[in-house]
Coordinates of C-alpha atoms and ligand atoms in Angstrom, one line a residue:
M652 CA 21.6 2.4 -45.7
S653 CA 23.4 2.4 -42.4
T654 CA 22.7 4.8 -39.6
M655 CA 24.6 5.8 -36.5
P656 CA 25.1 3.0 -34.0
V657 CA 22.9 3.1 -31.0
A658 CA 24.4 2.0 -27.7
G659 CA 26.8 -0.1 -29.7
V660 CA 24.1 -1.7 -31.7
R661 CA 24.0 -0.9 -35.4
P662 CA 20.4 -0.8 -36.4
G663 CA 19.3 -2.9 -39.3
T664 CA 16.0 -2.9 -41.2
P665 CA 14.0 -5.6 -39.5
E666 CA 10.5 -6.2 -40.8
Q667 CA 9.0 -5.5 -37.4
P668 CA 11.4 -3.5 -35.4
A669 CA 11.2 -3.2 -31.6
D670 CA 10.0 0.0 -30.1
L671 CA 12.3 -0.5 -27.1
V672 CA 15.2 -2.7 -26.3
V673 CA 16.7 -3.0 -22.8
R674 CA 20.1 -4.6 -22.9
N675 CA 23.2 -5.2 -20.9
A676 CA 21.0 -6.1 -17.9
K677 CA 20.7 -8.9 -15.3
V678 CA 17.2 -9.9 -16.2
F679 CA 15.3 -12.0 -13.7
T680 CA 12.5 -13.3 -15.9
N681 CA 10.5 -15.3 -13.2
D682 CA 10.2 -17.9 -16.0
P683 CA 11.6 -21.3 -14.8
R684 CA 12.4 -22.2 -18.4
R685 CA 14.7 -19.3 -18.8
P686 CA 15.3 -17.6 -15.4
Q687 CA 18.1 -15.3 -16.5
A688 CA 18.7 -13.1 -19.6
T689 CA 20.5 -9.9 -20.5
A690 CA 18.0 -8.3 -22.9
V691 CA 14.4 -7.7 -23.6
A692 CA 12.8 -6.4 -26.8
I693 CA 9.4 -4.8 -26.8
R694 CA 6.9 -3.8 -29.6
D695 CA 3.4 -2.6 -29.3
G696 CA 3.4 -2.9 -25.5
V697 CA 4.3 -6.6 -25.6
I698 CA 7.6 -8.5 -25.1
R699 CA 8.8 -9.9 -28.4
A700 CA 12.2 -11.3 -27.4
V701 CA 14.0 -12.2 -24.2
G702 CA 17.5 -13.5 -24.3
D703 CA 21.1 -12.5 -24.7
D704 CA 22.0 -9.0 -26.1
A705 CA 22.7 -10.7 -29.4
D706 CA 19.2 -12.1 -29.6
T707 CA 17.7 -8.7 -29.7
V708 CA 20.0 -7.2 -32.3
P709 CA 17.9 -8.4 -35.3
L710 CA 14.9 -6.4 -33.8
V711 CA 16.7 -3.1 -33.6
G712 CA 15.7 -0.7 -36.3
P713 CA 16.4 3.0 -36.8
G714 CA 13.4 4.0 -34.7
T715 CA 14.1 1.6 -31.8
R716 CA 15.1 3.1 -28.5
V717 CA 17.9 1.1 -27.1
V718 CA 18.4 1.4 -23.3
D719 CA 21.7 0.3 -21.8
A720 CA 20.9 -1.0 -18.3
L721 CA 24.6 -0.7 -17.4
G722 CA 24.5 -4.2 -15.9
R723 CA 21.7 -3.4 -13.5
R724 CA 19.0 -5.9 -12.3
V725 CA 15.7 -6.0 -14.2
V726 CA 12.6 -7.6 -12.7
P727 CA 9.0 -8.0 -13.9
G728 CA 7.0 -4.9 -12.9
L729 CA 5.7 -5.2 -9.4
N730 CA 2.0 -5.8 -8.7
D731 CA 0.5 -4.7 -5.3
A732 CA -2.4 -7.1 -4.8
H733 CA -4.0 -5.0 -2.1
L734 CA -3.6 -1.3 -2.5
H735 CA -6.2 1.5 -2.0
V736 CA -4.8 3.2 -5.0
I737 CA -7.9 4.9 -6.3
R738 CA -8.7 6.6 -3.0
G739 CA -5.0 7.2 -2.4
G740 CA -4.7 9.0 -5.8
L741 CA -7.7 11.3 -5.0
N742 CA -6.0 12.5 -1.8
Y743 CA -2.3 12.1 -2.5
V744 CA -1.2 15.7 -3.1
M745 CA -3.2 16.9 0.0
E746 CA -1.4 14.6 2.4
L747 CA 1.9 15.0 4.2
R748 CA 3.6 11.7 4.0
W749 CA 5.6 10.4 7.0
D750 CA 6.3 7.2 5.0
G751 CA 10.0 6.4 5.5
V752 CA 10.7 9.2 7.9
R753 CA 13.1 7.9 10.6
S754 CA 12.7 10.3 13.5
L755 CA 9.8 12.1 15.1
R756 CA 11.9 15.1 15.2
Q757 CA 12.1 15.3 11.4
A758 CA 8.4 14.4 11.1
L759 CA 7.4 17.3 13.4
A760 CA 9.8 19.7 11.5
M761 CA 7.9 18.8 8.3
L762 CA 4.6 19.3 10.0
R763 CA 5.6 22.7 11.4
E764 CA 6.8 23.9 8.0
Q765 CA 3.7 22.5 6.2
A766 CA 1.4 24.3 8.7
E767 CA 3.1 27.6 7.8
R768 CA 2.5 27.0 4.1
T769 CA -1.0 25.8 4.3
P770 CA -3.7 28.5 3.6
A771 CA -6.6 29.3 5.9
G772 CA -9.4 26.8 5.6
Q773 CA -7.2 23.9 4.6
W774 CA -5.8 21.2 6.9
V775 CA -2.5 19.4 7.4
R776 CA -3.2 15.7 7.0
V777 CA -0.9 12.9 7.9
V778 CA -2.9 9.9 6.9
G779 CA -1.1 6.7 7.5
G780 CA 1.9 5.0 5.9
W781 CA 3.9 5.3 9.1
S782 CA 4.1 4.0 12.6
A783 CA 5.7 5.2 15.8
D784 CA 7.8 2.0 15.6
Q785 CA 9.8 3.5 12.7
F786 CA 11.0 6.6 14.7
V787 CA 14.2 6.4 16.7
E788 CA 12.2 8.0 19.5
R789 CA 9.7 5.1 19.3
R790 CA 6.7 7.2 20.2
L791 CA 3.8 9.2 18.8
P792 CA 3.8 13.0 18.8
T793 CA 2.1 14.5 21.8
L794 CA -0.9 16.7 21.4
A795 CA 1.2 19.6 22.9
E796 CA 3.7 19.1 20.2
L797 CA 1.0 19.3 17.5
N798 CA -0.5 22.4 19.0
A799 CA 3.0 24.0 19.2
A800 CA 3.8 23.0 15.6
A801 CA 0.5 24.3 14.3
P802 CA -1.2 26.9 16.5
D803 CA -3.8 27.9 13.9
T804 CA -3.9 25.4 11.1
P805 CA -6.0 22.3 11.6
V806 CA -3.8 19.2 11.9
F807 CA -5.1 15.6 11.6
V808 CA -2.6 12.8 12.2
L809 CA -3.8 9.2 11.7
H810 CA -1.8 6.5 13.4
L811 CA -2.7 3.1 11.8
Y812 CA -6.3 2.1 12.5
Q813 CA -5.6 2.8 16.2
S814 CA -6.0 6.5 16.8
A815 CA -6.0 10.0 15.4
L816 CA -4.4 13.1 16.9
L817 CA -6.1 16.5 16.3
N818 CA -4.7 19.8 17.4
K819 CA -7.0 22.4 18.8
A820 CA -7.6 24.1 15.5
A821 CA -8.7 20.7 14.0
L822 CA -11.1 20.1 17.0
R823 CA -12.7 23.4 16.2
A824 CA -12.8 22.8 12.5
A825 CA -14.4 19.4 13.0
G826 CA -16.9 20.7 15.4
F827 CA -16.0 18.6 18.4
T828 CA -17.1 20.0 21.7
R829 CA -17.7 18.7 25.2
D830 CA -21.2 17.9 24.1
T831 CA -20.3 15.7 21.1
P832 CA -21.2 12.1 22.0
D833 CA -18.9 9.2 21.4
P834 CA -20.0 7.3 18.3
A835 CA -20.4 3.5 18.4
G836 CA -17.0 1.8 18.2
G837 CA -15.1 5.1 18.8
Q838 CA -14.0 7.2 21.7
I839 CA -13.4 11.0 21.8
V840 CA -11.0 11.3 24.7
R841 CA -11.8 14.1 27.2
G842 CA -9.7 16.0 29.6
H843 CA -10.3 16.7 33.3
D844 CA -12.4 19.7 32.2
G845 CA -14.6 17.5 30.0
E846 CA -13.3 19.1 26.8
P847 CA -12.0 16.8 23.9
T848 CA -8.2 16.6 24.2
G849 CA -7.7 15.9 20.5
L850 CA -7.1 12.1 20.8
L851 CA -9.6 10.0 19.0
I852 CA -9.5 6.2 19.5
A853 CA -10.8 3.4 17.3
A854 CA -12.5 1.2 19.8
P855 CA -12.1 -0.8 17.8
G856 CA -13.6 0.5 14.5
A857 CA -11.9 3.3 12.5
L858 CA -15.1 5.0 11.4
L859 CA -14.7 7.8 13.9
L860 CA -11.2 8.5 12.5
Y861 CA -12.3 8.4 8.9
S862 CA -15.5 10.4 9.3
T863 CA -13.5 13.1 11.0
L864 CA -11.0 13.2 8.2
A865 CA -13.9 13.4 5.8
K866 CA -14.7 16.8 7.2
A867 CA -11.6 18.3 5.6
P868 CA -11.9 19.9 2.2
T869 CA -11.3 17.8 -0.9
L870 CA -9.7 18.7 -4.2
D871 CA -11.6 19.9 -7.2
E872 CA -12.0 17.5 -10.1
A873 CA -9.0 18.8 -12.2
D874 CA -6.7 18.6 -9.2
K875 CA -8.0 15.1 -8.4
V876 CA -6.9 14.0 -11.9
D877 CA -3.4 15.5 -11.4
S878 CA -3.2 14.1 -7.9
T879 CA -3.9 10.7 -9.2
R880 CA -1.3 11.0 -12.0
H881 CA 1.3 12.1 -9.5
F882 CA 0.5 9.2 -7.2
L883 CA 0.8 6.7 -9.9
R884 CA 4.2 8.1 -10.9
E885 CA 5.2 7.9 -7.3
L886 CA 4.3 4.2 -7.4
N887 CA 6.2 3.8 -10.7
R888 CA 9.2 5.1 -8.8
F889 CA 9.3 1.8 -6.9
G890 CA 8.9 -0.3 -10.0
L891 CA 5.2 -0.8 -9.5
T892 CA 3.3 -1.4 -12.7
S893 CA 0.1 -3.0 -11.5
A894 CA -2.2 -2.9 -8.5
I895 CA -5.4 -4.5 -7.4
D896 CA -7.6 -1.8 -5.8
A897 CA -9.3 -3.1 -2.6
A898 CA -11.8 -0.2 -2.7
G899 CA -12.6 1.1 0.8
G900 CA -14.7 3.4 3.0
F901 CA -15.5 6.7 1.3
Q902 CA -14.8 5.2 -2.1
S903 CA -18.2 5.1 -3.7
F904 CA -19.0 3.6 -7.1
P905 CA -19.3 5.1 -9.6
E906 CA -18.6 8.6 -8.3
N907 CA -15.1 8.1 -6.9
Y908 CA -14.0 6.0 -9.8
G909 CA -14.5 8.7 -12.4
T910 CA -11.0 10.1 -12.1
V911 CA -9.2 6.8 -13.0
M912 CA -11.7 6.2 -15.7
E913 CA -11.0 9.6 -17.2
L914 CA -7.3 8.9 -17.1
A915 CA -7.8 5.5 -18.7
R916 CA -9.9 7.1 -21.4
R917 CA -7.1 9.6 -22.1
G918 CA -4.5 6.9 -22.1
E919 CA -2.7 8.5 -19.1
L920 CA -2.7 5.7 -16.6
T921 CA 0.9 4.7 -15.8
L922 CA -0.2 1.8 -13.6
R923 CA -2.6 -1.0 -14.5
I924 CA -5.5 -1.1 -12.0
A925 CA -8.0 -4.0 -11.4
Y926 CA -10.7 -2.7 -9.1
H927 CA -13.3 -3.9 -6.7
L928 CA -16.7 -2.5 -5.6
F929 CA -17.3 -2.0 -1.9
P930 CA -20.8 -1.3 -0.4
Q931 CA -20.5 1.9 1.6
T932 CA -23.5 1.9 3.9
A933 CA -24.5 -0.5 6.5
G934 CA -28.0 -1.8 5.8
Q935 CA -27.8 -1.1 2.1
E936 CA -25.2 -3.6 1.1
L937 CA -27.6 -5.9 -0.7
D938 CA -29.1 -3.0 -2.6
D939 CA -25.7 -1.8 -3.7
L940 CA -24.6 -5.3 -4.9
K941 CA -27.8 -5.9 -6.7
R942 CA -27.5 -2.5 -8.6
W943 CA -23.9 -3.3 -9.6
I944 CA -24.7 -6.8 -10.7
D945 CA -27.5 -5.3 -12.9
T946 CA -25.2 -2.6 -14.4
V947 CA -21.6 -3.8 -14.7
R948 CA -19.7 -7.1 -15.2
P949 CA -16.5 -8.4 -13.7
G950 CA -13.9 -8.4 -16.5
E951 CA -15.3 -5.2 -18.1
G952 CA -12.6 -2.7 -19.1
D953 CA -9.2 -3.5 -20.6
E954 CA -5.7 -4.4 -19.4
W955 CA -5.2 -0.9 -18.0
L956 CA -8.4 -0.6 -15.9
R957 CA -10.7 -3.6 -15.3
L958 CA -13.5 -4.5 -12.8
N959 CA -12.3 -7.6 -10.9
G960 CA -15.2 -8.2 -8.5
A961 CA -16.8 -7.1 -5.2
G962 CA -15.1 -6.4 -1.8
E963 CA -13.0 -6.1 0.3
N964 CA -16.0 -5.4 2.3
L965 CA -19.3 -7.2 1.5
T966 CA -21.4 -6.5 4.6
W967 CA -20.2 -4.2 7.3
A968 CA -21.3 -6.4 10.2
A969 CA -18.8 -9.1 9.0
A970 CA -15.8 -6.7 9.1
D971 CA -13.2 -7.4 11.8
F972 CA -11.0 -4.3 12.2
E973 CA -7.4 -5.0 12.9
N974 CA -6.7 -2.6 15.7
F975 CA -4.2 -4.7 17.6
T976 CA -4.1 -2.3 20.5
E977 CA -7.7 -3.3 21.2
P978 CA -9.2 -6.7 21.9
R979 CA -10.4 -8.7 18.8
P980 CA -13.8 -7.3 17.9
Q981 CA -16.7 -9.5 18.9
L982 CA -18.9 -9.6 15.8
G983 CA -22.6 -10.1 16.1
A984 CA -24.7 -12.6 14.1
Y985 CA -23.8 -11.4 10.6
E986 CA -24.3 -14.6 8.7
S987 CA -27.8 -14.2 7.3
E988 CA -27.1 -10.9 5.4
F989 CA -23.6 -12.1 4.5
E990 CA -24.9 -15.3 3.0
K991 CA -27.4 -13.3 0.9
A992 CA -24.6 -11.1 -0.4
V993 CA -22.3 -14.0 -1.3
R994 CA -25.1 -16.0 -2.8
M995 CA -26.1 -13.1 -5.0
L996 CA -22.5 -12.7 -6.2
M997 CA -22.0 -16.4 -6.8
E998 CA -25.3 -16.8 -8.6
N999 CA -24.3 -14.0 -11.0
G1000 CA -20.7 -15.1 -11.7
W1001 CA -19.0 -12.4 -9.6
G1002 CA -15.8 -13.1 -7.8
F1003 CA -15.0 -11.2 -4.6
R1004 CA -12.3 -10.4 -2.1
L1005 CA -13.1 -10.4 1.6
H1006 CA -11.3 -8.5 4.4
A1007 CA -10.8 -10.9 7.4
T1008 CA -8.0 -10.5 9.9
Y1009 CA -8.7 -13.3 12.4
D1010 CA -9.3 -17.0 12.1
E1011 CA -12.4 -16.6 14.3
T1012 CA -14.0 -14.6 11.5
I1013 CA -12.6 -16.7 8.7
R1014 CA -14.1 -19.9 10.2
R1015 CA -17.5 -18.2 10.3
D1016 CA -17.2 -17.0 6.7
L1017 CA -16.1 -20.4 5.5
A1018 CA -19.1 -22.1 7.1
V1019 CA -21.3 -19.8 4.9
F1020 CA -19.2 -20.6 1.8
E1021 CA -19.4 -24.3 2.4
K1022 CA -23.2 -24.2 2.8
L1023 CA -23.4 -22.4 -0.6
A1024 CA -20.9 -24.8 -2.1
A1025 CA -23.1 -27.7 -1.1
E1026 CA -25.7 -26.2 -3.3
G1027 CA -23.3 -26.0 -6.1
L1028 CA -22.8 -22.3 -5.8
F1029 CA -19.1 -22.1 -5.5
P1030 CA -17.9 -23.1 -8.9
Q1031 CA -14.2 -23.1 -9.6
G1032 CA -13.3 -20.1 -11.8
N1033 CA -15.2 -17.5 -9.9
R1034 CA -12.2 -16.0 -8.3
W1035 CA -12.5 -15.2 -4.6
L1036 CA -10.0 -14.6 -1.9
F1037 CA -9.4 -13.7 1.7
D1038 CA -7.5 -10.5 2.4
H1039 CA -5.1 -10.2 5.4
A1040 CA -5.7 -13.5 7.3
E1041 CA -3.0 -12.8 9.9
T1042 CA -4.2 -15.5 12.3
V1043 CA -5.7 -18.0 9.9
S1044 CA -5.4 -21.6 11.1
G1045 CA -4.1 -24.6 9.1
E1046 CA -7.6 -26.1 9.2
S1047 CA -9.1 -23.0 7.7
L1048 CA -6.4 -23.0 5.0
D1049 CA -7.4 -26.5 4.1
R1050 CA -11.0 -25.4 3.8
I1051 CA -10.0 -22.4 1.7
A1052 CA -8.1 -24.7 -0.6
A1053 CA -11.0 -27.1 -0.9
L1054 CA -13.2 -24.3 -2.1
G1055 CA -10.7 -23.0 -4.6
G1056 CA -10.0 -19.7 -2.8
A1057 CA -6.8 -17.7 -2.7
V1058 CA -5.2 -15.5 0.0
S1059 CA -3.8 -12.0 -0.3
V1060 CA -1.3 -11.1 2.4
Q1061 CA 0.1 -7.6 3.4
N1062 CA 2.9 -6.4 5.6
R1063 CA 0.6 -4.8 8.1
L1064 CA 2.8 -6.2 10.8
S1065 CA 5.7 -4.1 9.5
F1066 CA 3.8 -1.2 11.1
Q1067 CA 1.7 -2.9 13.8
G1068 CA 4.1 -5.7 14.8
E1069 CA 4.9 -4.3 18.2
A1070 CA 1.2 -3.9 19.1
F1071 CA 0.5 -7.4 17.8
V1072 CA 3.3 -8.9 19.9
S1073 CA 2.1 -7.0 23.0
R1074 CA -1.4 -8.5 22.8
Y1075 CA -0.9 -11.9 21.3
G1076 CA 2.8 -12.7 22.1
A1077 CA 5.9 -13.4 20.0
A1078 CA 4.9 -17.0 19.2
A1079 CA 1.7 -15.8 17.5
A1080 CA 3.5 -13.0 15.6
A1081 CA 6.0 -15.6 14.3
E1082 CA 3.2 -17.2 12.3
A1083 CA 1.3 -14.0 11.3
P1084 CA 0.3 -14.6 8.6
P1085 CA 1.3 -18.3 8.2
L1086 CA 3.0 -17.9 4.8
R1087 CA 4.7 -21.2 4.8
A1088 CA 1.5 -23.1 5.6
M1089 CA -0.3 -21.3 2.8
L1090 CA 2.4 -22.0 0.2
D1091 CA 2.8 -25.7 1.3
R1092 CA -0.8 -26.2 0.5
G1093 CA -0.3 -24.9 -3.0
L1094 CA -2.7 -22.0 -2.4
T1095 CA -2.5 -19.0 -4.6
V1096 CA -0.9 -16.3 -2.4
A1097 CA -0.5 -12.7 -3.5
G1098 CA 1.5 -10.0 -1.8
G1099 CA 0.4 -6.4 -1.1
T1100 CA 0.8 -3.5 1.2
D1101 CA -2.7 -2.4 2.2
A1102 CA -1.5 1.2 1.7
T1103 CA -2.2 4.1 2.0
R1104 CA -3.9 4.5 5.4
V1105 CA -2.1 1.8 7.4
S1106 CA 1.0 0.7 5.6
S1107 CA 3.2 2.6 3.3
Y1108 CA 2.8 2.1 -0.4
N1109 CA 6.5 1.3 -0.8
P1110 CA 6.4 -2.3 -2.0
W1111 CA 10.1 -2.8 -1.1
V1112 CA 9.2 -2.4 2.6
A1113 CA 6.8 -5.3 2.1
L1114 CA 9.4 -7.3 0.2
H1115 CA 11.9 -6.7 3.0
W1116 CA 9.3 -7.9 5.5
L1117 CA 8.6 -11.1 3.5
V1118 CA 12.3 -11.9 3.2
S1119 CA 13.6 -10.8 6.6
G1120 CA 10.5 -11.2 8.8
R1121 CA 11.3 -7.8 10.3
A1122 CA 9.0 -4.9 11.3
V1123 CA 10.0 -1.3 10.6
S1124 CA 11.2 -1.2 14.2
G1125 CA 13.9 -3.7 13.2
R1126 CA 12.4 -6.4 15.4
R1127 CA 12.3 -9.8 13.8
L1128 CA 8.7 -11.1 14.0
A1129 CA 8.5 -14.1 11.6
A1130 CA 9.7 -17.6 12.4
E1131 CA 12.6 -18.8 10.3
H1132 CA 10.3 -21.2 8.3
N1133 CA 7.9 -18.4 7.7
R1134 CA 10.4 -16.2 5.8
L1135 CA 10.6 -16.4 2.1
D1136 CA 13.6 -16.5 -0.2
R1137 CA 13.9 -13.5 -2.4
A1138 CA 12.6 -15.1 -5.6
R1139 CA 9.5 -16.4 -3.8
A1140 CA 8.8 -13.1 -2.2
L1141 CA 9.1 -11.4 -5.6
E1142 CA 6.8 -14.0 -7.1
L1143 CA 4.1 -13.0 -4.5
F1144 CA 4.5 -9.4 -5.7
T1145 CA 4.4 -10.2 -9.4
L1146 CA 2.7 -13.4 -10.4
G1147 CA 0.6 -13.5 -7.2
G1148 CA -1.4 -10.5 -8.2
A1149 CA -1.6 -11.6 -11.8
R1150 CA -3.3 -14.8 -10.6
L1151 CA -5.9 -12.9 -8.7
T1152 CA -7.0 -11.1 -11.9
G1153 CA -6.6 -14.2 -14.2
E1154 CA -3.7 -12.5 -16.0
Q1155 CA -1.0 -15.0 -15.1
D1156 CA -0.3 -15.8 -18.7
V1157 CA 0.5 -12.2 -19.7
K1158 CA 1.7 -10.6 -16.5
G1159 CA 4.2 -11.3 -13.8
R1160 CA 6.9 -12.9 -16.0
L1161 CA 9.2 -11.5 -18.6
T1162 CA 8.4 -13.9 -21.4
V1163 CA 7.6 -13.5 -25.1
G1164 CA 4.0 -12.5 -25.3
S1165 CA 3.8 -10.9 -21.9
Y1166 CA 2.9 -7.3 -21.3
A1167 CA 6.1 -5.2 -21.4
D1168 CA 6.0 -4.2 -17.7
L1169 CA 9.4 -4.1 -16.1
A1170 CA 11.7 -2.2 -13.7
V1171 CA 15.4 -1.6 -13.9
L1172 CA 16.4 -1.4 -10.2
G1173 CA 18.9 1.0 -8.7
A1174 CA 20.3 -1.8 -6.5
D1175 CA 20.3 -5.6 -7.2
Y1176 CA 17.5 -7.1 -5.2
F1177 CA 19.1 -10.5 -5.3
A1178 CA 22.6 -9.3 -4.1
V1179 CA 22.1 -6.4 -1.7
P1180 CA 22.3 -7.1 2.1
E1181 CA 18.9 -8.0 3.4
A1182 CA 18.4 -4.6 5.3
D1183 CA 18.9 -2.8 2.0
I1184 CA 16.0 -4.4 0.3
A1185 CA 13.6 -1.8 1.9
H1186 CA 15.7 1.0 0.2
I1187 CA 15.5 -0.2 -3.4
E1188 CA 14.0 2.1 -6.0
S1189 CA 13.6 1.8 -9.7
V1190 CA 15.7 3.8 -12.1
L1191 CA 13.6 3.0 -15.1
T1192 CA 10.0 1.7 -15.1
V1193 CA 8.3 0.5 -18.2
V1194 CA 4.5 -0.2 -18.4
G1195 CA 3.1 -1.6 -21.6
G1196 CA 6.3 -0.7 -23.4
R1197 CA 6.1 3.0 -22.3
I1198 CA 8.7 4.5 -20.1
V1199 CA 6.9 6.0 -17.1
H1200 CA 9.7 6.7 -14.6
A1201 CA 13.3 7.4 -15.4
V1202 CA 16.0 8.8 -13.1
A1203 CA 19.7 8.6 -12.6
E1204 CA 21.4 7.6 -15.9
H1205 CA 18.0 7.6 -17.6
E1206 CA 16.9 11.0 -16.5
G1207 CA 15.1 12.9 -19.2
L1208 CA 13.6 9.9 -20.9
V1209 CA 10.1 10.7 -19.7
A1210 CA 8.4 14.1 -19.6
D1211 CA 7.6 15.7 -16.2
L1212 CA 4.0 15.8 -15.2
P1213 CA 2.2 19.2 -14.8
A1214 CA 3.3 20.9 -11.6
I1215 CA 1.4 19.8 -8.5
S1216 CA -1.7 21.8 -7.7
P1217 CA -2.6 23.2 -5.3
E1218 CA 0.7 25.1 -4.7
W1219 CA 0.6 24.5 -1.0
S1220 CA 0.6 20.7 -1.5
P1221 CA 2.9 18.9 1.0
V1222 CA 4.0 16.6 -1.8
A1223 CA 5.1 19.7 -3.9
R1224 CA 7.4 20.6 -1.0
F1225 CA 8.5 17.2 0.5
G1226 CA 7.6 14.6 -2.2
G1227 CA 6.1 11.3 -1.2
Y1228 CA 8.1 8.5 0.4
Q1229 CA 11.1 9.9 2.3
A1230 CA 14.0 7.8 1.2
G1231 CA 16.9 7.4 3.6
S1232 CA 20.2 6.0 2.5
A1233 CA 20.4 2.3 2.4
P1234 CA 22.1 1.1 5.6
G1235 CA 24.5 -1.2 3.8
L1236 CA 26.7 -2.8 6.4
A1237 CA 25.2 -3.3 9.8
G1238 CA 27.8 -1.1 11.6
A1239 CA 26.9 1.9 9.4
Q1240 CA 23.2 1.4 10.3
Q1241 CA 24.0 1.3 13.9
A1242 CA 26.1 4.5 13.8
D1243 CA 23.3 6.2 11.9
R1244 CA 20.8 5.3 14.6
V1245 CA 23.0 6.4 17.4
L1246 CA 23.6 9.7 15.8
E1247 CA 19.9 10.3 15.3
A1248 CA 19.0 9.2 18.8
A1249 CA 21.7 11.6 20.2
A1250 CA 20.3 14.5 18.2
A1251 CA 16.8 13.7 19.4
S1252 CA 17.8 13.5 23.0
D1253 CA 19.8 16.8 22.8
E1254 CA 16.7 18.5 21.6
Q1255 CA 14.7 17.0 24.4
F1256 CA 17.4 18.1 26.9
A1257 CA 17.0 21.7 25.6
W1258 CA 13.3 21.4 26.0
R1259 CA 13.7 20.1 29.6
L1260 CA 16.2 22.9 30.4
A1261 CA 13.8 25.5 29.2
R1262 CA 11.2 24.2 31.6
G1263 CA 13.5 23.9 34.5
S1264 CA 13.2 20.1 34.6
A1265 CA 16.9 19.5 33.8
V1266 CA 20.0 20.9 35.3
P1267 CA 22.3 23.0 33.0
G1268 CA 25.7 21.3 32.6
Q1269 CA 24.4 17.9 33.3
S1270 CA 24.3 15.5 30.3
A1271 CA 21.0 14.7 28.5
L1272 CA 19.0 12.2 30.5
P1273 CA 17.6 9.0 28.9
Q1274 CA 14.4 9.8 27.1
D1275 CA 11.4 9.9 29.4
P1276 CA 8.3 8.8 27.5
C1277 CA 6.1 10.5 30.1
F1278 CA 7.7 13.9 29.8
L1279 CA 4.4 15.5 28.9
Ligands
ZN1383 ZN1 -8.8 -4.9 4.7

């Protein structure tokens, strides 16, 4: 019996009909045997057919949802190989995101409004994902601006791993006084009167910044669950379908993993997460690792939530913080504890990931690995990798390859590129990290963001950086040979992560038998001008055959999440990443920037006028960075 045609396809009665067919698309499969297709058919969360529209027709039954992609680009779902997604989810709805905001003026307007809608006892938190380099004003807010925007509400603004700005109310709430001593590796800046000014500096460690943030109230358990769901949806907005969690400070196991585990149990994850375990307390690392080795196993879980190993921190003494405004940290003799930690992991079949920014650290780590390898303790198949590796040398890459390691790179220089250039020079930045040298050696290289506290979680900002070599300031950092073509960059953000979790046969390509994880993009990644790559979003994201994000012509295909709680949440008011319009032609981009700069300087002129430091009738003067 025939039924109504669906999107031009008359359903038949196939034995095993597809649940979902996406057709009339430009499908980039990432499969060299069939790089392009127009349709994908999905059943039970797995891809059953990839080919021309006609190839999927026999799989369309009366219950099949057929999605017409209207000729749009479809790519495999993105996989962020280094994302602090679990911690990000627990905090998401409490944080004001400056991600994507293009002027400090707008950022401060958001802050002012959020301060007004934040109840007593709560804080306004801006915790990374932005950099002064992205603002047309090219500067941080001043403490005076924070105090003016929020006279009574505590405000905490984290800028990368470099500094935090606190208004007076936050200094009071955090209990900082003239008598508070500077902690090791951090500086509480004091004014002429000896009182803390509100500026905290990572010198070079970020612990002072994070421990201050930890004094702000957290969400209750129910709100943490909802916050995480909203964060995962926000990631789905950009076509992200998988992430590898790098753990992090203030992410204790098992306490802080309970929320994602609960969501996995309920079947409510919309992002696949492979997670790592990170010892929290200096001096107790070996005890923590031992306890985990005794109680859990890498690989435990399922394709939605799985333990992938230890790291990105193994022992605190071995961690080299990447604060490029400060000299490279001089690490003490960390090798003996570090060797014990790695030995324990390797003896027990645990893989790990290891945070290491500088070649100086990587060389020392490799010497430990090579010693263990000589004892037969570095078998192939125990997955391990270096994270970051901005200044890794060719010689170290050879040693990593010889030991069967991988590298996970992030676009931290999108946000910190200017600081890196100032300290190490443009020639060093051109090779940071040396992508071409990694790929030429055949190393497994995965791409990520390192969000949420330094970089933004928007993977397209990272893809733009991989392709263009440009920071968010617009400055081109990477050498020509160190930039990737679009297909290769996308491979780092799809197959790259899949390789780090051993899932390369089922994830990262659109092939028959792969997980049905894909994104229909709002703009064609392979055709848009380079500058527009950073502005791409997904219009339809599918994970495991389930539609988890649907906008534009697909609006309504997925149910809304419960309203954000608490009501005063900055995300409820402003959303997450602040999308600007894609610049398109370079001239339009230029005009946009000029307009924004003019508006900013008019405002500054008014400010100067009010203080008698400008003459009425005279034009606005060039911006004076020292106007405080
Ligand atoms: Zn790291």
